[in-house]
XYZ file of C-alpha atoms in Angstrom:
600
model
C 26.950 6.960 -35.770
C 25.828 7.963 -32.261
C 24.314 11.426 -31.880
C 22.431 13.253 -29.156
C 19.327 11.701 -30.718
C 20.590 8.129 -30.370
C 18.576 5.938 -28.031
C 20.078 3.798 -25.280
C 17.026 1.532 -25.409
C 14.197 1.038 -27.899
C 11.024 -0.927 -27.129
C 9.085 -1.617 -30.334
C 6.291 -3.756 -31.777
C 4.114 -2.799 -28.785
C 0.537 -1.683 -28.157
C 1.336 1.422 -26.135
C -1.384 3.302 -24.272
C 0.388 6.612 -23.638
C -2.274 8.644 -21.754
C -0.915 11.602 -23.750
C -4.026 13.290 -25.181
C -2.095 14.428 -28.269
C -0.912 10.904 -29.134
C -3.021 8.341 -27.224
C -1.397 5.266 -28.803
C 1.990 4.328 -30.210
C 3.977 1.269 -31.312
C 7.456 2.111 -30.028
C 9.460 4.253 -27.617
C 13.084 5.360 -27.624
C 14.763 6.041 -24.268
C 17.904 8.034 -23.468
C 19.289 9.382 -20.177
C 16.333 8.068 -18.184
C 13.674 9.803 -20.274
C 11.526 9.115 -23.306
C 13.395 10.435 -26.333
C 10.720 9.579 -28.918
C 7.257 8.001 -28.920
C 5.631 6.907 -32.169
C 5.642 4.355 -34.958
C 8.084 1.454 -35.172
C 9.836 2.980 -38.198
C 9.999 6.494 -36.732
C 11.407 5.336 -33.399
C 13.858 2.808 -34.867
C 15.497 5.748 -36.670
C 17.005 6.551 -33.220
C 18.857 3.233 -33.157
C 22.643 3.418 -32.859
C 25.347 0.740 -32.774
C 24.981 0.310 -28.988
C 21.200 0.668 -28.677
C 19.473 -2.143 -26.815
C 16.410 -3.099 -28.875
C 13.578 -5.033 -27.186
C 10.704 -6.537 -29.169
C 7.511 -6.235 -27.088
C 5.867 -8.989 -29.187
C 2.615 -7.096 -29.545
C 2.028 -6.767 -25.808
C 0.207 -3.899 -24.098
C 2.467 -1.230 -22.582
C 1.237 1.330 -20.036
C 2.887 4.153 -18.083
C 4.385 2.866 -14.831
C 1.700 2.729 -12.135
C 1.799 5.351 -9.356
C 0.228 4.461 -5.993
C -0.915 7.759 -4.458
C -1.299 6.303 -0.949
C 0.667 3.305 0.295
C 2.813 2.775 3.391
C 6.054 1.648 1.761
C 8.421 3.068 4.394
C 6.628 1.479 7.356
C 5.845 -1.690 5.396
C 9.513 -2.148 4.489
C 10.460 -2.586 8.147
C 8.454 -5.815 8.316
C 7.921 -6.924 4.690
C 10.396 -9.823 4.968
C 8.749 -10.958 8.224
C 5.179 -11.112 6.951
C 3.307 -14.077 5.561
C 0.827 -12.704 3.015
C -2.690 -14.062 2.539
C -3.408 -11.523 -0.235
C -5.417 -13.249 -2.965
C -5.332 -16.720 -1.344
C -8.653 -18.306 -2.437
C -9.448 -20.579 0.526
C -9.048 -20.371 4.289
C -7.769 -23.942 4.205
C -4.824 -23.014 1.944
C -4.159 -19.891 4.070
C -3.914 -22.085 7.188
C -1.639 -24.508 5.283
C 0.740 -21.591 4.602
C 0.594 -20.686 8.290
C 1.461 -24.282 9.265
C 4.428 -24.392 6.840
C 5.756 -21.016 7.952
C 5.454 -21.956 11.646
C 7.800 -24.912 11.012
C 10.290 -22.626 9.278
C 10.304 -19.694 11.726
C 13.073 -19.765 14.369
C 12.563 -18.555 17.950
C 12.050 -15.842 19.105
C 10.460 -14.758 15.815
C 6.747 -14.922 15.110
C 4.608 -15.899 12.137
C 2.690 -12.734 11.323
C -0.112 -12.201 8.827
C -0.889 -8.481 8.818
C -3.563 -7.128 6.475
C -4.098 -7.431 2.743
C -6.845 -10.044 3.038
C -10.538 -10.255 3.856
C -12.697 -13.070 5.157
C -14.936 -12.552 2.121
C -12.151 -13.575 -0.314
C -12.154 -17.142 1.048
C -14.432 -19.803 -0.398
C -15.426 -20.542 3.236
C -16.387 -16.838 3.669
C -15.296 -16.719 7.284
C -12.386 -15.863 9.549
C -10.116 -18.547 10.997
C -10.918 -19.671 14.533
C -8.401 -19.528 17.366
C -8.643 -23.333 17.552
C -7.601 -23.605 13.877
C -4.686 -21.198 14.377
C -3.528 -23.067 17.499
C -3.753 -26.393 15.643
C -1.730 -25.009 12.714
C 0.967 -23.559 14.987
C 1.042 -25.133 18.443
C 4.598 -24.059 19.344
C 5.513 -20.963 17.280
C 4.013 -17.586 18.282
C 1.447 -16.369 15.714
C -0.191 -12.967 15.123
C -2.935 -12.800 12.465
C -4.525 -9.371 11.846
C -7.764 -8.886 9.892
C -7.894 -5.306 8.566
C -7.830 -2.773 11.431
C -10.638 -4.761 12.999
C -9.228 -7.639 15.045
C -6.202 -9.844 15.577
C -5.718 -13.448 16.670
C -2.826 -14.552 18.886
C -2.180 -18.243 19.473
C -1.365 -19.736 22.886
C 2.389 -19.634 22.204
C 2.022 -15.936 21.365
C 0.078 -15.149 24.543
C 2.834 -16.840 26.562
C 5.568 -14.902 24.716
C 3.791 -11.574 25.354
C 2.800 -12.424 28.923
C -0.798 -11.300 28.266
C -3.122 -12.077 31.189
C -6.450 -10.971 32.683
C -4.557 -8.030 34.212
C -3.130 -6.694 30.942
C -4.358 -3.085 30.570
C -6.124 -2.231 27.312
C -6.555 1.154 25.614
C -10.061 2.716 25.610
C -12.426 1.269 22.987
C -10.196 -1.800 22.542
C -10.857 -5.292 23.882
C -8.591 -8.142 24.933
C -11.221 -10.898 24.954
C -11.359 -13.054 28.099
C -12.866 -16.534 28.505
C -15.283 -17.606 31.277
C -12.344 -18.201 33.610
C -11.133 -14.642 32.954
C -8.101 -15.590 30.860
C -7.253 -14.085 27.446
C -8.560 -16.173 24.542
C -6.108 -14.622 22.080
C -8.656 -12.380 20.330
C -7.937 -8.621 20.201
C -10.784 -6.383 18.997
C -10.639 -2.744 17.842
C -13.920 -1.119 18.942
C -12.985 0.931 16.942
C -9.648 2.004 18.530
C -6.865 -0.008 16.878
C -4.351 0.931 19.574
C -4.450 -2.595 21.029
C -3.424 -3.977 17.625
C -0.679 -1.333 17.180
C 0.690 -1.905 20.693
C 0.795 -5.667 20.247
C 2.450 -5.465 16.824
C 4.988 -3.066 18.311
C 5.991 -5.685 20.892
C 6.872 -8.365 18.336
C 10.607 -8.834 17.605
C 11.654 -6.423 14.841
C 13.573 -7.283 11.705
C 17.327 -7.038 12.472
C 18.893 -3.824 11.151
C 21.091 -5.860 8.808
C 17.997 -7.201 6.996
C 16.058 -3.939 6.636
C 17.635 -2.780 3.381
C 16.920 -6.192 1.895
C 13.319 -6.010 3.107
C 12.842 -2.591 1.483
C 14.370 -3.822 -1.786
C 12.212 -6.971 -1.783
C 9.077 -4.858 -1.253
C 10.040 -2.565 -4.145
C 10.784 -5.563 -6.379
C 7.370 -6.967 -5.567
C 5.756 -3.650 -6.538
C 7.847 -3.635 -9.749
C 6.505 -7.128 -10.547
C 3.029 -5.609 -10.455
C 3.989 -2.651 -12.696
C 4.345 -0.032 -9.929
C 7.169 2.441 -10.597
C 6.322 5.281 -8.156
C 4.640 5.651 -4.791
C 3.457 8.569 -2.719
C 3.859 7.312 0.836
C 0.846 8.092 3.016
C 3.042 8.731 6.042
C 5.671 7.180 8.305
C 6.386 7.955 11.966
C 9.958 6.646 12.217
C 11.780 9.861 11.230
C 14.653 9.787 10.640
C 14.727 5.934 10.639
C 12.959 4.838 7.455
C 13.744 8.151 5.748
C 17.458 7.484 6.274
C 17.002 3.903 5.037
C 15.464 5.110 1.750
C 17.840 8.039 1.434
C 20.734 5.576 1.739
C 19.273 3.269 -0.912
C 18.750 6.281 -3.196
C 22.384 7.339 -2.727
C 23.513 3.826 -3.741
C 21.235 3.786 -6.789
C 19.248 0.895 -5.317
C 15.737 2.359 -5.375
C 13.678 0.598 -8.047
C 10.531 2.546 -7.163
C 10.400 6.342 -6.977
C 9.317 7.421 -3.489
C 7.766 10.664 -2.193
C 7.492 10.417 1.593
C 5.574 12.246 4.342
C 5.983 12.233 8.113
C 3.427 11.841 10.880
C 3.617 11.476 14.638
C 1.493 9.525 17.097
C 2.935 11.124 20.270
C -0.176 13.077 21.164
C 1.669 14.910 23.960
C 4.272 16.407 21.620
C 2.754 16.571 18.132
C 3.652 20.187 17.417
C 7.239 19.730 18.687
C 7.652 16.548 16.627
C 6.580 18.362 13.458
C 8.863 21.299 14.330
C 11.785 18.871 14.588
C 10.853 17.189 11.302
C 10.394 20.453 9.378
C 13.748 21.734 10.641
C 15.699 18.527 9.974
C 14.142 17.058 6.835
C 15.724 18.185 3.599
C 13.433 20.537 1.700
C 12.045 19.082 -1.521
C 15.093 18.797 -3.762
C 12.990 17.217 -6.539
C 15.246 14.190 -6.512
C 13.963 11.795 -9.149
C 14.005 8.772 -6.830
C 13.507 9.879 -3.222
C 11.780 13.051 -2.120
C 10.813 14.135 1.378
C 7.448 15.868 1.091
C 5.704 17.229 4.166
C 3.274 16.293 6.909
C 0.659 13.583 6.811
C -1.565 11.652 7.064
C -1.986 11.855 10.852
C -1.489 15.516 11.762
C -2.926 15.022 15.230
C -4.498 12.022 16.929
C -7.451 14.165 18.047
C -8.430 14.761 14.401
C -8.148 11.095 13.394
C -11.166 8.893 12.647
C -10.687 5.127 12.752
C -11.296 2.876 9.778
C -13.165 -0.140 11.073
C -16.317 -0.330 8.979
C -17.701 -3.166 11.124
C -18.006 -0.745 14.076
C -20.069 2.465 14.368
C -18.437 5.578 12.897
C -16.118 7.510 15.172
C -16.421 11.132 16.211
C -13.369 13.348 16.418
C -12.253 14.573 19.835
C -13.674 17.969 20.938
C -10.116 19.366 20.803
C -9.597 18.266 17.169
C -9.891 21.725 15.606
C -7.509 23.449 18.017
C -4.875 20.694 17.829
C -5.106 20.498 14.035
C -4.719 24.244 13.769
C -1.652 24.125 16.046
C 0.170 21.698 13.760
C -1.028 23.084 10.424
C -0.158 26.683 11.306
C 3.454 25.431 11.463
C 3.295 23.515 8.181
C 1.725 26.330 6.171
C 4.629 28.639 7.079
C 6.727 26.374 4.819
C 6.041 25.550 1.144
C 5.632 21.869 2.022
C 2.528 19.916 1.039
C 0.426 18.135 3.647
C -2.118 15.330 3.672
C -4.810 14.410 6.133
C -6.687 11.187 6.859
C -10.477 11.607 7.062
C -13.064 8.896 6.398
C -16.488 10.200 7.476
C -18.100 13.432 6.311
C -18.536 14.642 9.901
C -14.740 14.532 10.295
C -14.087 15.929 6.814
C -16.311 18.979 7.364
C -14.631 19.761 10.706
C -11.188 19.466 9.079
C -12.314 21.742 6.237
C -13.477 24.386 8.749
C -9.889 24.554 10.060
C -8.367 24.622 6.562
C -10.690 27.393 5.344
C -9.837 29.540 8.376
C -6.107 29.004 7.799
C -6.463 29.754 4.084
C -7.908 33.177 4.960
C -4.716 33.939 6.940
C -2.085 32.207 4.770
C -3.632 31.663 1.325
C -3.125 28.094 0.059
C -2.942 29.178 -3.587
C -0.807 26.637 -5.445
C -0.118 24.541 -2.331
C -0.607 20.799 -2.865
C -2.608 19.213 -0.100
C -4.401 15.892 0.057
C -7.546 14.557 1.662
C -6.927 10.828 2.171
C -9.618 8.123 1.919
C -12.870 10.171 2.015
C -15.106 7.107 1.680
C -18.128 8.970 3.093
C -17.513 12.484 1.761
C -20.593 14.581 0.864
C -21.060 16.527 -2.405
C -20.769 19.781 -0.438
C -17.448 18.746 1.106
C -16.103 17.809 -2.346
C -16.857 21.381 -3.514
C -15.041 22.785 -0.473
C -11.953 20.632 -1.165
C -11.885 21.834 -4.784
C -12.262 25.479 -3.698
C -9.172 25.074 -1.476
C -7.151 23.475 -4.297
C -6.948 20.075 -2.603
C -6.805 16.622 -4.156
C -8.485 13.419 -2.970
C -6.574 10.124 -2.751
C -8.930 7.125 -2.864
C -8.079 3.499 -2.155
C -9.847 0.148 -2.434
C -10.158 -0.359 1.331
C -13.925 -0.694 0.992
C -13.391 -3.630 -1.394
C -12.192 -5.544 1.689
C -15.064 -4.617 3.991
C -17.849 -3.521 1.652
C -20.173 -6.252 2.887
C -19.971 -4.667 6.356
C -20.703 -1.216 4.891
C -23.770 -2.560 3.034
C -25.019 -4.215 6.225
C -24.426 -1.170 8.458
C -25.391 1.715 6.144
C -27.409 0.074 3.381
C -26.732 -0.327 -0.367
C -27.546 3.311 -1.210
C -24.747 4.661 0.989
C -22.372 1.890 -0.151
C -23.087 2.837 -3.797
C -21.201 6.153 -3.365
C -18.541 5.169 -0.826
C -16.395 6.839 -2.050
C -18.212 8.930 -4.727
C -15.356 8.756 -7.237
C -17.299 9.919 -10.286
C -18.739 12.864 -8.347
C -15.215 13.922 -7.332
C -14.050 13.869 -10.966
C -17.122 15.760 -12.191
C -16.460 18.433 -9.545
C -12.954 18.909 -10.964
C -11.062 17.456 -8.000
C -7.644 15.925 -8.664
C -8.218 12.235 -7.830
C -5.485 9.645 -7.397
C -5.923 5.905 -6.894
C -3.957 3.720 -4.527
C -4.103 0.846 -2.079
C -3.277 2.051 1.469
C -1.234 -1.165 1.608
C -0.286 -3.047 3.666
C -2.231 -3.150 6.954
C -5.757 -2.968 5.491
C -5.846 -3.649 1.780
C -3.357 -5.461 -0.418
C -0.604 -3.435 -2.100
C -1.582 -5.061 -5.433
C -2.696 -2.220 -7.763
C -4.650 -4.618 -9.993
C -7.036 -5.469 -7.144
C -7.670 -1.716 -6.833
C -8.080 -1.285 -10.613
C -10.541 -4.198 -10.697
C -12.552 -2.519 -7.913
C -12.635 0.811 -9.793
C -13.827 -0.903 -12.994
C -16.259 -3.518 -11.617
C -17.509 -1.727 -8.490
C -17.345 -5.028 -6.594
C -15.648 -6.144 -3.374
C -12.958 -8.826 -3.337
C -15.744 -11.151 -2.174
C -17.822 -10.289 -5.257
C -20.506 -8.110 -3.615
C -21.841 -5.294 -5.812
C -21.017 -1.882 -4.353
C -21.349 0.631 -7.203
C -23.818 1.041 -10.056
C -22.402 2.091 -13.429
C -22.815 5.757 -12.405
C -20.003 5.402 -9.821
C -17.662 3.119 -11.783
C -14.780 4.096 -14.055
C -14.043 2.766 -17.509
C -10.634 1.127 -17.896
C -8.833 4.093 -19.422
C -10.104 6.443 -16.685
C -9.178 3.932 -13.968
C -5.670 3.696 -15.446
C -5.458 7.503 -15.618
C -6.229 7.726 -11.871
C -3.378 5.258 -11.235
C -0.832 7.180 -13.342
C -1.264 10.862 -14.236
C -3.935 11.283 -11.559
C -1.651 9.958 -8.829
C 1.437 11.852 -10.064
C -0.373 15.079 -9.094
C -0.049 14.158 -5.405
C 3.725 14.534 -5.450
C 3.557 17.532 -7.811
C 5.096 15.509 -10.639
C 2.375 15.205 -13.277
C 4.670 17.192 -15.603
C 7.380 14.505 -15.294
C 5.594 11.160 -15.031
C 2.280 9.358 -15.423
C 2.172 9.327 -19.242
C 4.426 8.102 -22.031
C 5.571 11.207 -23.910
C 8.883 12.611 -25.064
C 10.765 14.353 -22.259
C 9.041 12.516 -19.407
C 10.701 9.987 -17.094
C 10.932 6.605 -18.854
C 8.763 4.572 -16.462
C 6.627 1.855 -18.064
C 5.185 -1.632 -17.655
C 4.678 -4.316 -20.300
C 1.643 -6.342 -19.196
C 1.113 -10.096 -18.934
C -2.292 -9.670 -20.664
C -4.098 -6.756 -22.298
C -5.762 -4.740 -19.494
C -8.241 -3.335 -22.016
C -9.755 -6.612 -23.179
C -9.124 -9.165 -20.417
C -12.455 -10.164 -18.739
C -13.161 -7.727 -15.876
C -13.125 -10.470 -13.240
C -9.548 -11.350 -14.273
C -8.071 -7.827 -13.958
C -6.618 -8.704 -10.545
C -4.518 -11.507 -12.082
C -2.535 -9.069 -14.266
C 1.116 -8.351 -13.608
C 4.045 -6.860 -15.472
C 6.432 -8.982 -17.536
C 8.840 -6.064 -18.064
C 9.035 -2.984 -15.815
C 11.329 -0.034 -16.461
C 12.098 2.876 -14.160
C 14.063 5.641 -15.860
C 14.673 3.280 -18.776
C 16.375 0.750 -16.478
C 14.836 -2.734 -16.329
C 13.834 -3.368 -12.696
C 11.701 -6.465 -13.357
C 11.535 -8.924 -16.252
C 9.823 -12.271 -16.579
C 8.626 -14.835 -19.138
C 9.721 -13.833 -22.674
C 11.851 -10.991 -21.245
C 13.567 -12.946 -18.474
C 17.047 -12.484 -20.000
C 16.717 -8.736 -19.298
C 16.007 -9.298 -15.596
C 18.193 -7.614 -12.962
C 20.438 -9.948 -10.961
C 19.018 -12.104 -8.175
C 18.491 -10.573 -4.730
C 18.464 -13.378 -2.121
C 15.997 -12.771 0.704
C 17.351 -12.201 4.199
C 16.683 -13.742 6.621
C 16.442 -16.914 4.529
C 13.545 -18.343 6.582
C 11.437 -15.352 5.498
C 7.999 -16.088 4.013
C 9.126 -13.976 1.035
C 11.855 -16.559 0.322
C 9.247 -19.321 0.273
C 6.373 -17.688 -1.556
C 7.961 -14.874 -3.530
C 4.870 -12.765 -2.972
C 1.437 -12.837 -1.436
C -0.236 -13.673 -4.704
C -0.530 -17.413 -5.264
C 2.784 -19.206 -4.884
C 3.757 -21.935 -7.316
C 3.620 -25.517 -6.104
C 7.370 -25.732 -6.655
C 8.077 -22.858 -4.281
C 5.622 -24.280 -1.784
C 7.142 -27.770 -1.776
C 10.666 -26.336 -1.531
C 9.491 -24.310 1.458
C 7.975 -27.389 3.061
C 11.184 -29.407 2.572
C 13.150 -26.576 4.194
C 10.616 -26.420 7.040
C 10.881 -30.168 7.720
C 14.693 -29.910 7.772
C 14.453 -27.052 10.274
C 11.908 -28.887 12.429
C 14.002 -32.065 12.420
C 17.210 -30.352 13.496
C 15.428 -28.541 16.328
C 13.297 -31.529 17.321
C 16.394 -33.722 17.538
C 17.752 -31.428 20.212
C 20.031 -29.865 17.588
C 21.628 -26.494 18.071
C 19.276 -23.901 16.577
C 22.127 -21.892 15.108
C 23.365 -24.889 13.096
C 20.181 -24.891 11.021
C 20.614 -22.844 7.851
C 17.344 -21.032 8.534
C 18.612 -18.797 11.317
C 19.980 -15.352 10.597
C 21.547 -13.539 13.561
């Protein structure tokens, strides 16, 4: 009969890597009330079976704790996920341009085709960027915005017309709107290294209608679930209360399939302190909700203390007022128990930030406060020691895997070999979490990041790290689970498979521990559970899959390709058929709204 020890779900016949030092491997888990009830042998765990227990045979597959991304922009990314065409992992520029051509036929006015981050010119067999001529040929009539990292963006002629960009369009300092010999915009925007011109332009594109935003957030979470991600620590969002309300609403309806810990930042450099005051007063204090938690401030605490991340341009220096402005904001935050995080790339910036933190710590001791240094690609050994002394953690991402060739060219292979010095951080005792910083620079795919940690190579195959700065597979996985759980203060509740912890896990398509290293980025999950609930299931487990979630609007690239990672030919040809139908009805002078691809 059923007892308190009866499982709701049992997963058995598995190769479970628990990351629990007391029991590193197991064959089965029992789950009840959202947590692991028992972890152990098949026979021992099956003793928890009751008449209503769902029993799933893992068929000998590898099972890992659910992945935790310690720095991704889920909240911001959700607002445009359904609008974005992804080039993540596309092997040739030719096929990327084919996708652009198909999506241009499918996209109704006044919407744009937008490719924003997650790809690098080095991933393409052609090893180059598209030209404006190629983009204009692929999409002569539909506005197009294609962004490469935080480095540059291409706008086609239809896009320039829609924006009204001309020779007289003002540009922010250290940004360029490229002009031709006649003085007219070519369509190329360059961050040198100020990305404000890219941000401003993106901000002018038509947003996703409010009615489609919940769907966009749910599609993004489903895509992360497909890759085995069960929790994220959001690097920061500036739409408070907008996106925070969106996720809070989904949490209240039980529709979050990824656990989210969110932080707030502001980019109004005239009112930064007031904006944080408003946020700290209005945001619910950390209620330790298991699905949605509002953390604190980060990653941009003040624009003056922000260094840009365009590795193809010279490093940036912080503004002379950086220390004073940072102190102004942080002196507010440290009066509350909230954590904070701060973006810093270059050691010059990091050491100036640490000067402010050390001074504040003398006045309001940080002891026990969680705070995060984000990125830290060029941190020095001395700065690592200072972070550890202040009790901080370092969140690293695979951004350099997308631009490592530029780092090697600008700074030389010796600097690139320790950018960031991950092994040094671990040896110094720093909490280190892995992540992606998806979606505007790197892809949100955790397996691309895990491949980078293990191989030390860029997505284009260039060697960055010698063995001394690479992680073995178990350590890389630890950074992406237990290591990342530290950044939301939840390492006691998630990140490993042990009795009493939240039942978050992923059953992998192949064994991460013996697949050839160059194939790590092709891994995905075939069964993902969050709190013991199946949020993604495929292949042998498809019958366990949650119900379908149609994409809205239905002309979305997500509807056509499912995800940024290699669409099937079937999806692609269905998309093309839909695109031709749309093009025909418009081309024949048909009423746009009569085509099934418009969502008002």
